Amino acid sequence: MEIASTHITRSNLATLSLRLRHVLNSAEFVSVDTEFTGLGTDSKTRAIDLRDRYGALREVAVGHALVALGLVAFERTGDGSFKMHCFSFILAPMDSHKVSPSSMAFLVDHGFDFNAQIRFGIPYKAGNDSEVHALPGTPNRIMRDLFTHILSLKVPIVIHNGLLDLMFMYQSFYAELPPDLDTFVADLSDMFPAGIVDTKYISDYVTRESSSFLAYLFRKYERLMTRSNSVSFSVAESIDVDPKMPSECLLPDGQLSATLSFRQLTRLPDSFVSKKTIGKRAKEAAEKEEKRGYCFQYASHGYCPSGPACVRSHDLDVILDAEEAAATRNKKRKSEAKDTASNVDQENGIKSIANETALSKPALTLVNPVPKPPSDTFDPIAPIVTKAANIFETYHSACFDAYMTGYVFCHQRLDGTTAAGLPVGISPVGEFVKAHGNKLYLMGKTTALNVVASSFSKRSKEHLRKRAIWDMKGAKSEK
């Protein structure tokens, strides 16, 4: 499955480098996403202490490698809409690196071609600049220059839960990651003066979505834009991608998922697994899950341990339909409760008047009260007819994720909607970034990582050296 993207390989990188720079020069903001060969151990990479967490994540970024980079430049057109330029880089690290079997299985499951990576991947050498990096015209030098060019543009960078993405890009195309968190944050703040926006943070702490995984947000906002019939939001901030995405990209029938295969091979024997009794609450949850029809685990987190073998639907349209219907029903219930309270007040008033006149007038008899309108017949926990799996549970790539991230960011800038569901207005990119940028989502934490240089922290020497170089180049290009 592909979007209208340009695939960059070792064979066409030099030819397309000028085009890349030209497109980036017109960008109002850039969204990025990456794929890498491992995620590390959760207990370490999700440590409570942020300095310990950074140390563990640094080990992951230094020891593993990038295999793909998705980059989407958003150019504003004359009519106020955005035109997207999507680029998909396939990368081949020159140094030895660690590989996580589960990460490899995940990438294979979602369409990554390791044969193509070996044959066509752009060779690069991570860490600080060296003699290898100094060779002009080499793919490694071009990638480093391209990353430096993005920094010199001073445009906002948009990510989704992208702390590790930023660390991998820093290590792969810029310099050796600093040993401590404060220095890294100081470097980031200096590298991206226009700000970094994390759409995962925005969805959890600003727009307060019920779920915040990327595919859910993208599909939800895509449906809202379609329903607006291009009346308001799409005119001001339409996204031009052509050709259209195929509706499905499924795994071949009968093919065992590589992810599931890996889990089966590494599963502990039953004798090592503690057997817990299922209590009343667990049974009720299981029964509710059965009636719901879709996978609640996937709907909440965008991940299901059973993967493609899950018996319940992972279709985002099914999930969103159920959520919207449940919201409609709740709204109707509140309205009916309000009407009932009003009717009770009126009846009490009538009874009071009747009591006062009971001695002079005969009692009234209530005949055939006005029937209430039928209640909404949709039951949010009733079985739902599932649809065929779509691209969001079977396809994953750095370029497609970068595309979805930028799309989500465009919608998050809406200032709210009217009663008819139309946008009230759209915050300018700069104002939105100033209000909500430079806050990176942290797994398992209730606070974000603020990308603001402390008065006590120092920038790394390698960054200061490189900063002087790309500042000079940027000044020359403006003349």
mmCIF file of N, CA and C in Angstrom, residues 156-262:
data_model
loop_
_atom_site.group_PDB
_atom_site.id
_atom_site.type_symbol
_atom_site.label_atom_id
_atom_site.label_comp_id
_atom_site.label_asym_id
_atom_site.label_seq_id
_atom_site.Cartn_x
_atom_site.Cartn_y
_atom_site.Cartn_z
ATOM 1 N N PRO A 156 8.589 24.337 12.249
ATOM 2 C CA PRO A 156 8.151 23.367 13.258
ATOM 3 C C PRO A 156 8.280 21.935 12.758
ATOM 4 N N ILE A 157 8.628 21.034 13.659
ATOM 5 C CA ILE A 157 8.698 19.606 13.383
ATOM 6 C C ILE A 157 7.557 18.927 14.131
ATOM 7 N N VAL A 158 6.798 18.085 13.440
ATOM 8 C CA VAL A 158 5.636 17.422 14.024
ATOM 9 C C VAL A 158 5.921 15.927 14.130
ATOM 10 N N ILE A 159 5.670 15.356 15.314
ATOM 11 C CA ILE A 159 5.901 13.940 15.576
ATOM 12 C C ILE A 159 4.701 13.371 16.310
ATOM 13 N N HIS A 160 4.652 12.062 16.464
ATOM 14 C CA HIS A 160 3.621 11.413 17.286
ATOM 15 C C HIS A 160 4.324 10.442 18.224
ATOM 16 N N ASN A 161 4.311 10.773 19.516
ATOM 17 C CA ASN A 161 5.024 9.960 20.502
ATOM 18 C C ASN A 161 6.459 9.741 20.020
ATOM 19 N N GLY A 162 7.128 10.839 19.702
ATOM 20 C CA GLY A 162 8.353 10.749 18.915
ATOM 21 C C GLY A 162 9.657 11.035 19.624
ATOM 22 N N LEU A 163 9.729 10.889 20.937
ATOM 23 C CA LEU A 163 10.998 11.123 21.622
ATOM 24 C C LEU A 163 12.091 10.216 21.077
ATOM 25 N N LEU A 164 11.801 8.932 20.941
ATOM 26 C CA LEU A 164 12.807 7.995 20.447
ATOM 27 C C LEU A 164 13.129 8.262 18.974
ATOM 28 N N ASP A 165 12.153 8.707 18.201
ATOM 29 C CA ASP A 165 12.419 9.085 16.799
ATOM 30 C C ASP A 165 13.443 10.215 16.740
ATOM 31 N N LEU A 166 13.259 11.227 17.582
ATOM 32 C CA LEU A 166 14.197 12.353 17.612
ATOM 33 C C LEU A 166 15.585 11.896 18.028
ATOM 34 N N MET A 167 15.650 10.984 18.979
ATOM 35 C CA MET A 167 16.949 10.495 19.445
ATOM 36 C C MET A 167 17.649 9.694 18.353
ATOM 37 N N PHE A 168 16.911 8.869 17.633
ATOM 38 C CA PHE A 168 17.504 8.090 16.550
ATOM 39 C C PHE A 168 17.998 9.003 15.427
ATOM 40 N N MET A 169 17.230 10.032 15.074
ATOM 41 C CA MET A 169 17.659 10.948 14.012
ATOM 42 C C MET A 169 18.886 11.734 14.434
ATOM 43 N N TYR A 170 18.924 12.150 15.677
ATOM 44 C CA TYR A 170 20.087 12.861 16.196
ATOM 45 C C TYR A 170 21.326 11.972 16.095
ATOM 46 N N GLN A 171 21.220 10.741 16.549
ATOM 47 C CA GLN A 171 22.346 9.810 16.551
ATOM 48 C C GLN A 171 22.761 9.417 15.131
ATOM 49 N N SER A 172 21.808 9.276 14.234
ATOM 50 C CA SER A 172 22.082 8.742 12.893
ATOM 51 C C SER A 172 22.606 9.797 11.927
ATOM 52 N N PHE A 173 22.089 11.017 12.006
ATOM 53 C CA PHE A 173 22.401 12.026 10.983
ATOM 54 C C PHE A 173 23.056 13.289 11.526
ATOM 55 N N TYR A 174 23.295 13.340 12.828
ATOM 56 C CA TYR A 174 23.780 14.603 13.384
ATOM 57 C C TYR A 174 25.047 14.422 14.220
ATOM 58 N N ALA A 175 24.925 13.751 15.342
ATOM 59 C CA ALA A 175 26.080 13.589 16.230
ATOM 60 C C ALA A 175 25.805 12.506 17.258
ATOM 61 N N GLU A 176 26.825 12.153 18.015
ATOM 62 C CA GLU A 176 26.665 11.197 19.104
ATOM 63 C C GLU A 176 25.725 11.795 20.148
ATOM 64 N N LEU A 177 24.745 11.019 20.593
ATOM 65 C CA LEU A 177 23.811 11.509 21.596
ATOM 66 C C LEU A 177 24.542 11.913 22.875
ATOM 67 N N PRO A 178 24.209 13.068 23.457
ATOM 68 C CA PRO A 178 24.836 13.492 24.714
ATOM 69 C C PRO A 178 24.585 12.467 25.813
ATOM 70 N N PRO A 179 25.486 12.345 26.763
ATOM 71 C CA PRO A 179 25.325 11.341 27.825
ATOM 72 C C PRO A 179 24.233 11.671 28.828
ATOM 73 N N ASP A 180 23.822 12.939 28.916
ATOM 74 C CA ASP A 180 22.816 13.294 29.923
ATOM 75 C C ASP A 180 21.610 13.982 29.272
ATOM 76 N N LEU A 181 20.473 13.875 29.930
ATOM 77 C CA LEU A 181 19.205 14.383 29.412
ATOM 78 C C LEU A 181 19.205 15.895 29.258
ATOM 79 N N ASP A 182 19.723 16.631 30.211
ATOM 80 C CA ASP A 182 19.679 18.093 30.160
ATOM 81 C C ASP A 182 20.390 18.637 28.932
ATOM 82 N N THR A 183 21.516 18.048 28.593
ATOM 83 C CA THR A 183 22.264 18.492 27.410
ATOM 84 C C THR A 183 21.497 18.177 26.139
ATOM 85 N N PHE A 184 20.901 17.001 26.080
ATOM 86 C CA PHE A 184 20.112 16.628 24.906
ATOM 87 C C PHE A 184 18.933 17.583 24.719
ATOM 88 N N VAL A 185 18.222 17.896 25.793
ATOM 89 C CA VAL A 185 17.090 18.820 25.711
ATOM 90 C C VAL A 185 17.557 20.205 25.270
ATOM 91 N N ALA A 186 18.697 20.653 25.793
ATOM 92 C CA ALA A 186 19.244 21.955 25.395
ATOM 93 C C ALA A 186 19.587 21.969 23.912
ATOM 94 N N ASP A 187 20.160 20.866 23.415
ATOM 95 C CA ASP A 187 20.471 20.765 21.983
ATOM 96 C C ASP A 187 19.197 20.789 21.147
ATOM 97 N N LEU A 188 18.193 20.001 21.548
ATOM 98 C CA LEU A 188 16.940 19.973 20.799
ATOM 99 C C LEU A 188 16.302 21.354 20.718
ATOM 100 N N SER A 189 16.276 22.045 21.845
ATOM 101 C CA SER A 189 15.682 23.377 21.883
ATOM 102 C C SER A 189 16.388 24.320 20.916
ATOM 103 N N ASP A 190 17.687 24.162 20.785
ATOM 104 C CA ASP A 190 18.472 25.008 19.895
ATOM 105 C C ASP A 190 18.341 24.575 18.439
ATOM 106 N N MET A 191 18.196 23.288 18.211
ATOM 107 C CA MET A 191 18.098 22.754 16.856
ATOM 108 C C MET A 191 16.764 23.090 16.204
ATOM 109 N N PHE A 192 15.689 23.121 17.001
ATOM 110 C CA PHE A 192 14.355 23.366 16.464
ATOM 111 C C PHE A 192 13.736 24.603 17.135
ATOM 112 N N PRO A 193 14.230 25.782 16.808
ATOM 113 C CA PRO A 193 13.729 26.997 17.455
ATOM 114 C C PRO A 193 12.270 27.299 17.153
ATOM 115 N N ALA A 194 11.754 26.786 16.037
ATOM 116 C CA ALA A 194 10.343 27.005 15.699
ATOM 117 C C ALA A 194 9.425 26.062 16.464
ATOM 118 N N GLY A 195 10.003 25.094 17.172
ATOM 119 C CA GLY A 195 9.214 24.229 18.031
ATOM 120 C C GLY A 195 9.022 22.821 17.515
ATOM 121 N N ILE A 196 8.754 21.909 18.447
ATOM 122 C CA ILE A 196 8.420 20.514 18.156
ATOM 123 C C ILE A 196 7.020 20.264 18.686
ATOM 124 N N VAL A 197 6.161 19.681 17.861
ATOM 125 C CA VAL A 197 4.792 19.374 18.271
ATOM 126 C C VAL A 197 4.625 17.860 18.313
ATOM 127 N N ASP A 198 4.162 17.352 19.448
ATOM 128 C CA ASP A 198 3.892 15.920 19.611
ATOM 129 C C ASP A 198 2.375 15.735 19.610
ATOM 130 N N THR A 199 1.829 15.169 18.531
ATOM 131 C CA THR A 199 0.375 15.012 18.423
ATOM 132 C C THR A 199 -0.176 14.024 19.447
ATOM 133 N N LYS A 200 0.671 13.132 19.945
ATOM 134 C CA LYS A 200 0.251 12.220 21.010
ATOM 135 C C LYS A 200 -0.030 13.017 22.290
ATOM 136 N N TYR A 201 0.856 13.939 22.618
ATOM 137 C CA TYR A 201 0.642 14.799 23.782
ATOM 138 C C TYR A 201 -0.615 15.652 23.605
ATOM 139 N N ILE A 202 -0.793 16.221 22.427
ATOM 140 C CA ILE A 202 -1.959 17.080 22.158
ATOM 141 C C ILE A 202 -3.255 16.296 22.357
ATOM 142 N N SER A 203 -3.312 15.073 21.834
ATOM 143 C CA SER A 203 -4.540 14.284 21.901
ATOM 144 C C SER A 203 -4.864 13.852 23.321
ATOM 145 N N ASP A 204 -3.841 13.648 24.155
ATOM 146 C CA ASP A 204 -4.069 13.209 25.536
ATOM 147 C C ASP A 204 -4.359 14.367 26.489
ATOM 148 N N TYR A 205 -3.684 15.493 26.298
ATOM 149 C CA TYR A 205 -3.743 16.561 27.299
ATOM 150 C C TYR A 205 -4.397 17.858 26.819
ATOM 151 N N VAL A 206 -4.641 17.991 25.523
ATOM 152 C CA VAL A 206 -5.263 19.220 25.010
ATOM 153 C C VAL A 206 -6.656 18.930 24.460
ATOM 154 N N THR A 207 -6.744 18.067 23.447
ATOM 155 C CA THR A 207 -8.050 17.736 22.876
ATOM 156 C C THR A 207 -8.775 16.645 23.654
ATOM 157 N N ARG A 208 -8.039 15.907 24.515
ATOM 158 C CA ARG A 208 -8.624 14.899 25.412
ATOM 159 C C ARG A 208 -9.436 13.847 24.655
ATOM 160 N N GLU A 209 -8.800 13.185 23.705
ATOM 161 C CA GLU A 209 -9.459 12.133 22.941
ATOM 162 C C GLU A 209 -9.605 10.865 23.780
ATOM 163 N N SER A 210 -10.615 10.053 23.463
ATOM 164 C CA SER A 210 -10.827 8.801 24.194
ATOM 165 C C SER A 210 -9.698 7.809 23.933
ATOM 166 N N SER A 211 -9.118 7.845 22.750
ATOM 167 C CA SER A 211 -7.936 7.055 22.400
ATOM 168 C C SER A 211 -6.965 7.982 21.686
ATOM 169 N N SER A 212 -5.685 7.678 21.769
ATOM 170 C CA SER A 212 -4.714 8.602 21.181
ATOM 171 C C SER A 212 -3.692 7.914 20.282
ATOM 172 N N PHE A 213 -3.933 6.662 19.891
ATOM 173 C CA PHE A 213 -2.977 6.056 18.956
ATOM 174 C C PHE A 213 -3.221 6.625 17.566
ATOM 175 N N LEU A 214 -2.175 6.661 16.762
ATOM 176 C CA LEU A 214 -2.148 7.458 15.543
ATOM 177 C C LEU A 214 -3.233 7.092 14.544
ATOM 178 N N ALA A 215 -3.407 5.804 14.264
ATOM 179 C CA ALA A 215 -4.384 5.390 13.254
ATOM 180 C C ALA A 215 -5.798 5.774 13.668
ATOM 181 N N TYR A 216 -6.109 5.662 14.962
ATOM 182 C CA TYR A 216 -7.434 6.041 15.460
ATOM 183 C C TYR A 216 -7.691 7.527 15.209
ATOM 184 N N LEU A 217 -6.729 8.372 15.564
ATOM 185 C CA LEU A 217 -6.901 9.810 15.384
ATOM 186 C C LEU A 217 -7.059 10.165 13.914
ATOM 187 N N PHE A 218 -6.219 9.556 13.074
ATOM 188 C CA PHE A 218 -6.276 9.853 11.641
ATOM 189 C C PHE A 218 -7.630 9.477 11.051
ATOM 190 N N ARG A 219 -8.097 8.278 11.354
ATOM 191 C CA ARG A 219 -9.360 7.827 10.777
ATOM 192 C C ARG A 219 -10.538 8.653 11.311
ATOM 193 N N LYS A 220 -10.491 9.007 12.582
ATOM 194 C CA LYS A 220 -11.559 9.812 13.168
ATOM 195 C C LYS A 220 -11.645 11.178 12.486
ATOM 196 N N TYR A 221 -10.504 11.829 12.314
ATOM 197 C CA TYR A 221 -10.494 13.155 11.708
ATOM 198 C C TYR A 221 -10.796 13.093 10.214
ATOM 199 N N GLU A 222 -10.376 12.013 9.580
ATOM 200 C CA GLU A 222 -10.678 11.845 8.162
ATOM 201 C C GLU A 222 -12.185 11.724 7.944
ATOM 202 N N ARG A 223 -12.856 10.997 8.813
ATOM 203 C CA ARG A 223 -14.317 10.856 8.736
ATOM 204 C C ARG A 223 -15.000 12.197 8.980
ATOM 205 N N LEU A 224 -14.513 12.967 9.942
ATOM 206 C CA LEU A 224 -15.101 14.271 10.226
ATOM 207 C C LEU A 224 -14.945 15.215 9.038
ATOM 208 N N MET A 225 -13.792 15.172 8.388
ATOM 209 C CA MET A 225 -13.575 16.037 7.236
ATOM 210 C C MET A 225 -14.492 15.644 6.083
ATOM 211 N N THR A 226 -14.669 14.333 5.898
ATOM 212 C CA THR A 226 -15.537 13.856 4.824
ATOM 213 C C THR A 226 -16.976 14.309 5.053
ATOM 214 N N ARG A 227 -17.445 14.255 6.309
ATOM 215 C CA ARG A 227 -18.814 14.648 6.616
ATOM 216 C C ARG A 227 -19.049 16.138 6.466
ATOM 217 N N SER A 228 -17.975 16.926 6.623
ATOM 218 C CA SER A 228 -18.142 18.371 6.480
ATOM 219 C C SER A 228 -18.366 18.760 5.029
ATOM 220 N N ASN A 229 -18.207 17.791 4.120
ATOM 221 C CA ASN A 229 -18.475 18.009 2.697
ATOM 222 C C ASN A 229 -17.644 19.152 2.130
ATOM 223 N N SER A 230 -16.435 19.297 2.649
ATOM 224 C CA SER A 230 -15.498 20.309 2.179
ATOM 225 C C SER A 230 -16.063 21.721 2.282
ATOM 226 N N VAL A 231 -16.895 21.963 3.299
ATOM 227 C CA VAL A 231 -17.530 23.279 3.434
ATOM 228 C C VAL A 231 -16.601 24.274 4.105
ATOM 229 N N SER A 232 -15.967 23.880 5.204
ATOM 230 C CA SER A 232 -15.184 24.852 5.965
ATOM 231 C C SER A 232 -13.746 24.399 6.158
ATOM 232 N N PHE A 233 -13.572 23.339 6.933
ATOM 233 C CA PHE A 233 -12.224 22.920 7.289
ATOM 234 C C PHE A 233 -11.400 22.545 6.070
ATOM 235 N N SER A 234 -11.990 21.777 5.167
ATOM 236 C CA SER A 234 -11.225 21.295 4.021
ATOM 237 C C SER A 234 -10.852 22.426 3.078
ATOM 238 N N VAL A 235 -11.639 23.503 3.060
ATOM 239 C CA VAL A 235 -11.306 24.637 2.209
ATOM 240 C C VAL A 235 -10.091 25.368 2.765
ATOM 241 N N ALA A 236 -10.089 25.568 4.077
ATOM 242 C CA ALA A 236 -8.994 26.311 4.693
ATOM 243 C C ALA A 236 -7.731 25.475 4.830
ATOM 244 N N GLU A 237 -7.908 24.179 5.115
ATOM 245 C CA GLU A 237 -6.752 23.336 5.410
ATOM 246 C C GLU A 237 -6.858 21.990 4.695
ATOM 247 N N SER A 238 -7.233 21.996 3.434
ATOM 248 C CA SER A 238 -7.368 20.731 2.730
ATOM 249 C C SER A 238 -6.000 20.115 2.506
ATOM 250 N N ILE A 239 -5.988 18.802 2.425
ATOM 251 C CA ILE A 239 -4.743 18.059 2.242
ATOM 252 C C ILE A 239 -4.796 17.361 0.903
ATOM 253 N N ASP A 240 -3.868 17.693 0.040
ATOM 254 C CA ASP A 240 -3.877 17.204 -1.332
ATOM 255 C C ASP A 240 -2.926 16.030 -1.465
ATOM 256 N N VAL A 241 -3.473 14.815 -1.530
ATOM 257 C CA VAL A 241 -2.675 13.604 -1.736
ATOM 258 C C VAL A 241 -3.273 12.855 -2.901
ATOM 259 N N ASP A 242 -2.478 12.596 -3.907
ATOM 260 C CA ASP A 242 -2.975 11.942 -5.109
ATOM 261 C C ASP A 242 -1.883 11.045 -5.657
ATOM 262 N N PRO A 243 -2.099 9.767 -5.997
ATOM 263 C CA PRO A 243 -3.413 9.124 -6.028
ATOM 264 C C PRO A 243 -3.936 8.777 -4.650
ATOM 265 N N LYS A 244 -5.215 8.388 -4.584
ATOM 266 C CA LYS A 244 -5.836 8.033 -3.323
ATOM 267 C C LYS A 244 -5.260 6.719 -2.790
ATOM 268 N N MET A 245 -5.344 6.564 -1.490
ATOM 269 C CA MET A 245 -4.848 5.340 -0.869
ATOM 270 C C MET A 245 -5.782 4.174 -1.178
ATOM 271 N N PRO A 246 -5.254 2.992 -1.445
ATOM 272 C CA PRO A 246 -6.118 1.814 -1.574
ATOM 273 C C PRO A 246 -6.870 1.585 -0.275
ATOM 274 N N SER A 247 -8.060 1.017 -0.371
ATOM 275 C CA SER A 247 -8.889 0.845 0.826
ATOM 276 C C SER A 247 -8.402 -0.289 1.710
ATOM 277 N N GLU A 248 -7.655 -1.238 1.157
ATOM 278 C CA GLU A 248 -7.226 -2.381 1.962
ATOM 279 C C GLU A 248 -5.799 -2.787 1.612
ATOM 280 N N CYS A 249 -5.146 -3.367 2.581
ATOM 281 C CA CYS A 249 -3.814 -3.949 2.367
ATOM 282 C C CYS A 249 -3.683 -5.082 3.365
ATOM 283 N N LEU A 250 -4.198 -6.226 3.007
ATOM 284 C CA LEU A 250 -4.321 -7.322 3.966
ATOM 285 C C LEU A 250 -3.193 -8.327 3.810
ATOM 286 N N LEU A 251 -2.905 -9.040 4.890
ATOM 287 C CA LEU A 251 -1.967 -10.150 4.815
ATOM 288 C C LEU A 251 -2.580 -11.267 3.982
ATOM 289 N N PRO A 252 -1.779 -12.023 3.255
ATOM 290 C CA PRO A 252 -2.339 -13.119 2.459
ATOM 291 C C PRO A 252 -3.132 -14.093 3.315
ATOM 292 N N ASP A 253 -4.229 -14.602 2.795
ATOM 293 C CA ASP A 253 -5.071 -15.540 3.541
ATOM 294 C C ASP A 253 -4.274 -16.775 3.930
ATOM 295 N N GLY A 254 -4.411 -17.141 5.180
ATOM 296 C CA GLY A 254 -3.759 -18.355 5.643
ATOM 297 C C GLY A 254 -2.316 -18.187 6.063
ATOM 298 N N GLN A 255 -1.742 -17.016 5.836
ATOM 299 C CA GLN A 255 -0.342 -16.807 6.207
ATOM 300 C C GLN A 255 -0.248 -16.491 7.693
ATOM 301 N N LEU A 256 0.592 -17.209 8.396
ATOM 302 C CA LEU A 256 0.746 -16.992 9.832
ATOM 303 C C LEU A 256 1.545 -15.724 10.072
ATOM 304 N N SER A 257 1.038 -14.885 10.939
ATOM 305 C CA SER A 257 1.707 -13.626 11.266
ATOM 306 C C SER A 257 3.089 -13.898 11.844
ATOM 307 N N ALA A 258 4.080 -13.148 11.369
ATOM 308 C CA ALA A 258 5.430 -13.301 11.903
ATOM 309 C C ALA A 258 5.484 -12.912 13.376
ATOM 310 N N THR A 259 4.703 -11.907 13.740
ATOM 311 C CA THR A 259 4.658 -11.485 15.145
ATOM 312 C C THR A 259 4.122 -12.595 16.026
ATOM 313 N N LEU A 260 3.031 -13.219 15.588
ATOM 314 C CA LEU A 260 2.443 -14.298 16.371
ATOM 315 C C LEU A 260 3.368 -15.508 16.416
ATOM 316 N N SER A 261 4.058 -15.777 15.312
ATOM 317 C CA SER A 261 5.003 -16.886 15.281
ATOM 318 C C SER A 261 6.090 -16.679 16.320
ATOM 319 N N PHE A 262 6.602 -15.450 16.389
ATOM 320 C CA PHE A 262 7.656 -15.148 17.359
ATOM 321 C C PHE A 262 7.135 -15.329 18.782
#
